[in-house]
Amino acid sequence: MRGYYVMTYIKPSELKLQSGIPEPVPKAADEVVVEVYSAGLNYFDILQVQGKYQNQPPFPWVPGTEFAGVIPPGTSLPPDCPFRVGDRVFGAAQGACGERLVCSWTALQKIPDGMTFDEVGWDMLAASLTVTWPTSYEALVGRAQVKPGEWVLVHAAAGGVGLIAVQIAKALGAKVIATAGSPDKLDVCKRHGGADEAVNYRDPSWQKKVMQITNGHGVDVVYDPVGLVEKSLKVIAWKGRILIVGFAAGSIEKIPMNLVLLKNMSLVGVHWGAYFKREPRHVPDVWSALLKLYKEGKLKPVTYPKIFQLSAPVIL
């Protein structure tokens, strides 16, 4: 099998396509083989190959988590598996950057009929959903319980989780302010996400602009995958909620907790990956809600013209 193989922690730019990687074989009773058509790359993939992520598989391993593909001929399916050979599926499991992978069938979703796009195939669309969509949905719906009319501030809103967070917040009836670090990214937030307002977080006056936009009210919810909690305390409203989704800036913040008390606000953690172990029955409910929003046209996968083939060099 071809793929990228991690034998020791390395820089992402040092990854090389290899042949002769051992074929993945189901070991647990609920596992199936998936032939990977497309894989999505996320920030945590960059961290993982360097040994900097909280979940590290034992060596050797194939990187990548988000994927879309087909259950291939010859696959032995568990008795309770709802999928059939030839089904188009997407999911999240270790090994997406190889030609085939093995995962529990409970980690898979069937690709909706009609999921196509003019410029790219169904597989490329579906491979971009598995981590980003449920993370943002559970954050905004399950954890922050966003209500219609509330102000939601989404940091790094041109990124994977950020962009779908903007779309979900709009679908919930919220008013959305997106932040990003360049004019091009701010345009993406409004054009693809549908943000009401967009602010450059590199502008020293971004907090002042947020307060002006909200007429001094501040934002009711902050979605933060970057590490901007402390700076966001200046714009959070009374009884506001700050969602801690990630630390893409590279450091773990130390928060002045007196400000949390004075604003009567909540700091809320979001770890979607843990739901598969701690609340597995909740996972299908989230996907059911997401696919309903997709079918209603309220959510739309976003892809860009640059698509890498497996045989091409990957530089992250």
Short mmCIF file of C-alpha atoms in Angstrom, two decimals:
data_model
loop_
_atom_site.label_atom_id
_atom_site.label_comp_id
_atom_site.label_asym_id
_atom_site.label_seq_id
_atom_site.Cartn_x
_atom_site.Cartn_y
_atom_site.Cartn_z
CA MET A 1 0.00 0.00 0.00
CA ARG A 2 1.13 3.56 -0.68
CA GLY A 3 0.94 6.35 1.85
CA TYR A 4 2.88 8.52 4.24
CA TYR A 5 4.50 6.57 7.06
CA VAL A 6 5.75 8.05 10.33
CA MET A 7 8.61 6.06 11.85
CA THR A 8 9.80 8.84 14.15
CA TYR A 9 8.70 12.38 14.89
CA ILE A 10 9.65 14.66 12.02
CA LYS A 11 8.86 18.00 10.45
CA PRO A 12 5.80 17.85 8.16
CA SER A 13 7.92 18.97 5.21
CA GLU A 14 10.05 15.83 5.63
CA LEU A 15 7.17 13.43 4.97
CA LYS A 16 7.83 11.21 1.94
CA LEU A 17 5.39 9.07 0.02
CA GLN A 18 6.24 5.40 0.54
CA SER A 19 5.25 2.10 -1.05
CA GLY A 20 5.05 -1.27 0.66
CA ILE A 21 3.29 -0.02 3.77
CA PRO A 22 1.57 -2.97 5.51
CA GLU A 23 -2.07 -3.32 4.59
CA PRO A 24 -4.39 -2.38 7.45
CA VAL A 25 -6.26 -5.39 8.80
CA PRO A 26 -9.40 -5.31 10.98
CA LYS A 27 -8.64 -6.51 14.50
CA ALA A 28 -11.79 -5.62 16.44
CA ALA A 29 -15.21 -7.08 15.73
CA ASP A 30 -16.66 -3.73 14.64
CA GLU A 31 -13.90 -2.72 12.20
CA VAL A 32 -14.15 -2.37 8.43
CA VAL A 33 -11.76 -1.47 5.62
CA VAL A 34 -12.25 1.79 3.73
CA GLU A 35 -10.57 2.65 0.43
CA VAL A 36 -9.57 6.29 0.81
CA TYR A 37 -10.48 8.59 -2.08
CA SER A 38 -9.68 11.92 -0.40
CA ALA A 39 -8.21 13.08 2.91
CA GLY A 40 -8.50 16.39 4.71
CA LEU A 41 -5.58 17.92 6.58
CA ASN A 42 -6.01 19.74 9.87
CA TYR A 43 -3.77 21.70 12.17
CA PHE A 44 -3.58 18.84 14.65
CA ASP A 45 -2.14 16.61 11.89
CA ILE A 46 0.82 18.99 11.73
CA LEU A 47 1.24 18.75 15.49
CA GLN A 48 0.87 14.97 15.56
CA VAL A 49 3.70 14.12 13.14
CA GLN A 50 5.98 16.27 15.32
CA GLY A 51 4.88 14.57 18.54
CA LYS A 52 3.18 17.71 19.84
CA TYR A 53 -0.44 16.54 19.95
CA GLN A 54 -2.23 15.13 23.01
CA ASN A 55 -3.07 11.87 21.21
CA GLN A 56 -0.08 10.06 19.69
CA PRO A 57 -0.37 6.60 18.09
CA PRO A 58 2.46 4.09 18.56
CA PHE A 59 5.12 3.94 15.83
CA PRO A 60 4.93 3.29 12.96
CA TRP A 61 1.72 4.94 11.77
CA VAL A 62 0.04 6.62 8.83
CA PRO A 63 -0.94 10.25 9.51
CA GLY A 64 -4.22 11.94 8.68
CA THR A 65 -7.67 11.65 10.25
CA GLU A 66 -10.39 13.09 7.98
CA PHE A 67 -11.25 10.98 4.95
CA ALA A 68 -13.89 10.02 2.43
CA GLY A 69 -14.00 6.87 0.35
CA VAL A 70 -15.74 3.63 -0.44
CA ILE A 71 -16.11 0.28 1.31
CA PRO A 72 -14.23 -1.89 -1.19
CA PRO A 73 -15.14 -5.30 -2.65
CA GLY A 74 -14.04 -8.23 -0.51
CA THR A 75 -14.53 -6.38 2.75
CA SER A 76 -15.90 -8.51 5.57
CA LEU A 77 -18.66 -6.54 7.27
CA PRO A 78 -19.68 -7.02 10.92
CA PRO A 79 -23.20 -8.45 11.40
CA ASP A 80 -24.58 -5.22 12.88
CA CYS A 81 -22.85 -2.90 10.39
CA PRO A 82 -25.42 -0.80 8.46
CA PHE A 83 -23.06 -0.21 5.53
CA ARG A 84 -22.62 -2.35 2.44
CA VAL A 85 -19.80 -2.91 -0.04
CA GLY A 86 -19.70 0.02 -2.44
CA ASP A 87 -21.20 2.54 -0.03
CA ARG A 88 -19.74 6.04 -0.16
CA VAL A 89 -18.68 6.98 3.36
CA PHE A 90 -16.75 9.61 5.27
CA GLY A 91 -15.34 9.58 8.74
CA ALA A 92 -12.46 10.16 11.12
CA ALA A 93 -9.80 7.59 11.92
CA GLN A 94 -6.03 7.33 12.04
CA GLY A 95 -4.46 6.62 8.65
CA ALA A 96 -6.26 8.89 6.19
CA CYS A 97 -3.02 9.63 4.32
CA GLY A 98 -2.81 6.08 3.01
CA GLU A 99 -4.67 4.28 0.24
CA ARG A 100 -6.70 2.23 2.74
CA LEU A 101 -7.47 2.35 6.43
CA VAL A 102 -9.33 0.38 9.07
CA CYS A 103 -11.80 1.86 11.50
CA SER A 104 -14.90 1.07 13.50
CA TRP A 105 -18.02 1.33 11.38
CA THR A 106 -19.41 3.60 14.13
CA ALA A 107 -16.86 6.22 13.04
CA LEU A 108 -18.40 6.36 9.55
CA GLN A 109 -21.24 8.33 8.03
CA LYS A 110 -22.91 7.62 4.71
CA ILE A 111 -22.40 10.40 2.20
CA PRO A 112 -25.75 12.04 1.40
CA ASP A 113 -27.20 11.42 -2.02
CA GLY A 114 -26.65 14.40 -4.25
CA MET A 115 -23.48 15.58 -2.57
CA THR A 116 -21.66 16.85 -5.62
CA PHE A 117 -19.96 20.06 -6.59
CA ASP A 118 -19.10 21.58 -9.94
CA GLU A 119 -15.36 21.90 -9.37
CA VAL A 120 -14.56 18.93 -7.13
CA GLY A 121 -15.82 15.43 -6.46
CA TRP A 122 -18.06 14.18 -3.65
CA ASP A 123 -15.09 12.65 -1.90
CA MET A 124 -13.22 15.93 -1.62
CA LEU A 125 -16.25 17.63 -0.14
CA ALA A 126 -16.97 14.88 2.36
CA ALA A 127 -13.35 14.59 3.49
CA SER A 128 -13.51 18.17 4.76
CA LEU A 129 -16.45 17.61 7.13
CA THR A 130 -15.63 14.92 9.64
CA VAL A 131 -13.74 16.86 12.30
CA THR A 132 -14.67 20.45 11.60
CA TRP A 133 -18.46 20.23 11.31
CA PRO A 134 -19.33 18.29 14.51
CA THR A 135 -16.70 20.19 16.53
CA SER A 136 -18.32 23.52 15.70
CA TYR A 137 -21.89 22.23 16.01
CA GLU A 138 -21.37 20.72 19.44
CA ALA A 139 -19.52 23.85 20.55
CA LEU A 140 -22.25 26.28 19.51
CA VAL A 141 -25.33 24.14 20.11
CA GLY A 142 -24.37 21.66 22.81
CA ARG A 143 -21.97 23.73 24.88
CA ALA A 144 -22.81 27.42 24.30
CA GLN A 145 -26.50 26.91 23.48
CA VAL A 146 -26.52 29.84 21.07
CA LYS A 147 -29.89 31.57 20.77
CA PRO A 148 -31.36 33.56 17.87
CA GLY A 149 -30.33 37.21 17.99
CA GLU A 150 -27.20 36.67 20.07
CA TRP A 151 -23.86 38.08 18.99
CA VAL A 152 -21.26 35.39 18.21
CA LEU A 153 -17.57 36.23 17.67
CA VAL A 154 -15.68 33.57 15.69
CA HIS A 155 -11.89 33.79 15.76
CA ALA A 156 -9.79 32.44 12.86
CA ALA A 157 -13.04 32.30 10.94
CA ALA A 158 -11.40 31.56 7.58
CA GLY A 159 -10.06 28.23 8.86
CA GLY A 160 -11.74 24.84 8.84
CA VAL A 161 -13.59 24.89 12.17
CA GLY A 162 -14.01 28.66 12.09
CA LEU A 163 -15.70 28.87 8.71
CA ILE A 164 -18.30 26.23 9.49
CA ALA A 165 -18.80 27.83 12.92
CA VAL A 166 -19.83 31.01 11.13
CA GLN A 167 -22.29 29.09 8.95
CA ILE A 168 -23.77 27.19 11.92
CA ALA A 169 -24.13 30.35 14.01
CA LYS A 170 -25.97 32.03 11.12
CA ALA A 171 -28.21 28.98 10.74
CA LEU A 172 -29.07 29.31 14.44
CA GLY A 173 -30.18 32.91 13.90
CA ALA A 174 -27.17 34.57 15.52
CA LYS A 175 -25.41 37.75 14.43
CA VAL A 176 -21.82 36.85 13.58
CA ILE A 177 -18.59 38.82 13.76
CA ALA A 178 -15.68 36.96 12.15
CA THR A 179 -12.01 37.64 12.79
CA ALA A 180 -9.08 36.75 10.55
CA GLY A 181 -5.58 38.01 9.86
CA SER A 182 -5.71 39.36 6.30
CA PRO A 183 -8.10 41.10 3.87
CA ASP A 184 -8.33 37.94 1.74
CA LYS A 185 -9.32 35.84 4.73
CA LEU A 186 -11.84 38.43 5.87
CA ASP A 187 -13.40 38.20 2.41
CA VAL A 188 -13.62 34.40 2.77
CA CYS A 189 -15.44 34.82 6.10
CA LYS A 190 -18.16 36.93 4.50
CA ARG A 191 -18.33 35.34 1.06
CA HIS A 192 -18.22 31.67 2.10
CA GLY A 193 -19.27 31.87 5.74
CA GLY A 194 -21.91 34.57 5.56
CA ALA A 195 -20.53 36.59 8.49
CA ASP A 196 -22.35 39.85 9.19
CA GLU A 197 -19.13 41.66 10.04
CA ALA A 198 -15.43 40.86 9.69
CA VAL A 199 -12.57 42.32 11.75
CA ASN A 200 -8.81 41.87 11.42
CA TYR A 201 -7.49 40.60 14.75
CA ARG A 202 -4.04 41.99 13.88
CA ASP A 203 -5.52 45.48 14.17
CA PRO A 204 -4.72 46.75 17.69
CA SER A 205 -8.19 48.31 17.84
CA TRP A 206 -10.15 45.14 16.97
CA GLN A 207 -11.77 44.96 20.40
CA LYS A 208 -12.96 48.55 20.12
CA LYS A 209 -14.46 47.77 16.70
CA VAL A 210 -16.30 44.74 18.09
CA MET A 211 -17.82 46.88 20.85
CA GLN A 212 -18.86 49.50 18.29
CA ILE A 213 -20.49 46.87 16.08
CA THR A 214 -22.50 45.53 19.02
CA ASN A 215 -23.44 49.04 20.25
CA GLY A 216 -21.54 48.49 23.48
CA HIS A 217 -23.29 45.22 24.34
CA GLY A 218 -20.32 42.98 23.56
CA VAL A 219 -20.59 39.45 22.22
CA ASP A 220 -22.60 36.74 23.91
CA VAL A 221 -20.43 33.88 22.63
CA VAL A 222 -16.78 33.69 21.58
CA TYR A 223 -15.61 30.73 19.50
CA ASP A 224 -11.84 30.48 19.98
CA PRO A 225 -9.68 27.84 18.24
CA VAL A 226 -6.58 30.06 18.47
CA GLY A 227 -5.84 31.15 22.01
CA LEU A 228 -7.41 34.62 22.23
CA VAL A 229 -9.40 34.11 25.41
CA GLU A 230 -7.71 36.83 27.45
CA LYS A 231 -8.09 39.43 24.71
CA SER A 232 -11.70 38.37 24.19
CA LEU A 233 -12.53 39.08 27.84
CA LYS A 234 -12.66 42.76 26.85
CA VAL A 235 -15.53 42.15 24.44
CA ILE A 236 -17.54 39.45 26.19
CA ALA A 237 -21.02 40.43 27.35
CA TRP A 238 -22.56 39.85 30.78
CA LYS A 239 -23.24 36.13 31.18
CA GLY A 240 -21.26 35.46 28.00
CA ARG A 241 -19.66 32.14 27.08
CA ILE A 242 -16.16 31.67 25.67
CA LEU A 243 -15.69 28.37 23.85
CA ILE A 244 -12.15 27.01 24.13
CA VAL A 245 -11.73 24.93 20.98
CA GLY A 246 -7.95 24.90 20.45
CA PHE A 247 -4.61 26.62 20.78
CA ALA A 248 -3.43 27.22 17.21
CA ALA A 249 -1.34 30.19 18.36
CA GLY A 250 0.93 27.66 20.07
CA SER A 251 0.69 28.63 23.74
CA ILE A 252 -1.66 27.86 26.62
CA GLU A 253 -3.11 31.03 28.09
CA LYS A 254 -3.17 32.03 31.74
CA ILE A 255 -6.45 33.81 32.32
CA PRO A 256 -7.08 36.57 34.91
CA MET A 257 -9.98 34.85 36.63
CA ASN A 258 -11.18 38.03 38.33
CA LEU A 259 -12.44 39.20 34.92
CA VAL A 260 -14.35 35.95 34.51
CA LEU A 261 -16.04 36.64 37.85
CA LEU A 262 -16.80 40.30 37.11
CA LYS A 263 -18.47 39.49 33.78
CA ASN A 264 -20.41 36.58 35.35
CA MET A 265 -19.27 34.59 32.34
CA SER A 266 -18.38 30.99 31.51
CA LEU A 267 -15.26 29.41 30.04
CA VAL A 268 -16.40 26.29 28.20
CA GLY A 269 -14.13 23.55 26.89
CA VAL A 270 -14.90 21.69 23.66
CA HIS A 271 -13.28 18.30 22.92
CA TRP A 272 -15.31 16.63 20.20
CA GLY A 273 -12.95 13.65 19.87
CA ALA A 274 -13.74 12.58 23.44
CA TYR A 275 -17.44 12.14 22.68
CA PHE A 276 -16.76 8.86 20.88
CA LYS A 277 -15.57 7.39 24.20
CA ARG A 278 -17.62 9.31 26.74
CA GLU A 279 -20.91 9.98 24.94
CA PRO A 280 -21.01 7.71 21.87
CA ARG A 281 -24.79 7.80 21.65
CA HIS A 282 -24.69 11.57 21.19
CA VAL A 283 -22.52 11.41 18.05
CA PRO A 284 -25.30 10.21 15.67
CA ASP A 285 -27.61 12.95 16.97
CA VAL A 286 -25.05 15.60 16.06
CA TRP A 287 -24.58 14.19 12.56
CA SER A 288 -28.32 13.90 12.05
CA ALA A 289 -28.73 17.59 12.86
CA LEU A 290 -25.79 18.59 10.66
CA LEU A 291 -26.96 16.63 7.62
CA LYS A 292 -30.44 18.08 8.05
CA LEU A 293 -28.97 21.60 7.90
CA TYR A 294 -26.92 20.56 4.86
CA LYS A 295 -29.98 19.23 3.03
CA GLU A 296 -31.84 22.45 3.85
CA GLY A 297 -29.04 24.42 2.19
CA LYS A 298 -28.01 26.16 5.41
CA LEU A 299 -24.53 24.61 5.50
CA LYS A 300 -22.19 24.23 2.57
CA PRO A 301 -18.78 22.51 2.41
CA VAL A 302 -16.03 24.86 1.28
CA THR A 303 -13.13 23.69 -0.85
CA TYR A 304 -10.40 25.60 -2.67
CA PRO A 305 -8.79 25.10 -6.09
CA LYS A 306 -5.53 23.70 -4.69
CA ILE A 307 -5.88 19.92 -4.43
CA PHE A 308 -2.87 17.67 -3.77
CA GLN A 309 -2.51 14.20 -5.26
CA LEU A 310 -1.14 11.40 -3.09
CA SER A 311 1.93 11.20 -5.33
CA ALA A 312 2.68 14.93 -4.98
CA PRO A 313 4.96 16.28 -2.23
CA VAL A 314 3.11 17.43 0.87
CA ILE A 315 4.52 20.54 2.51
CA LEU A 316 2.66 21.64 5.64
#
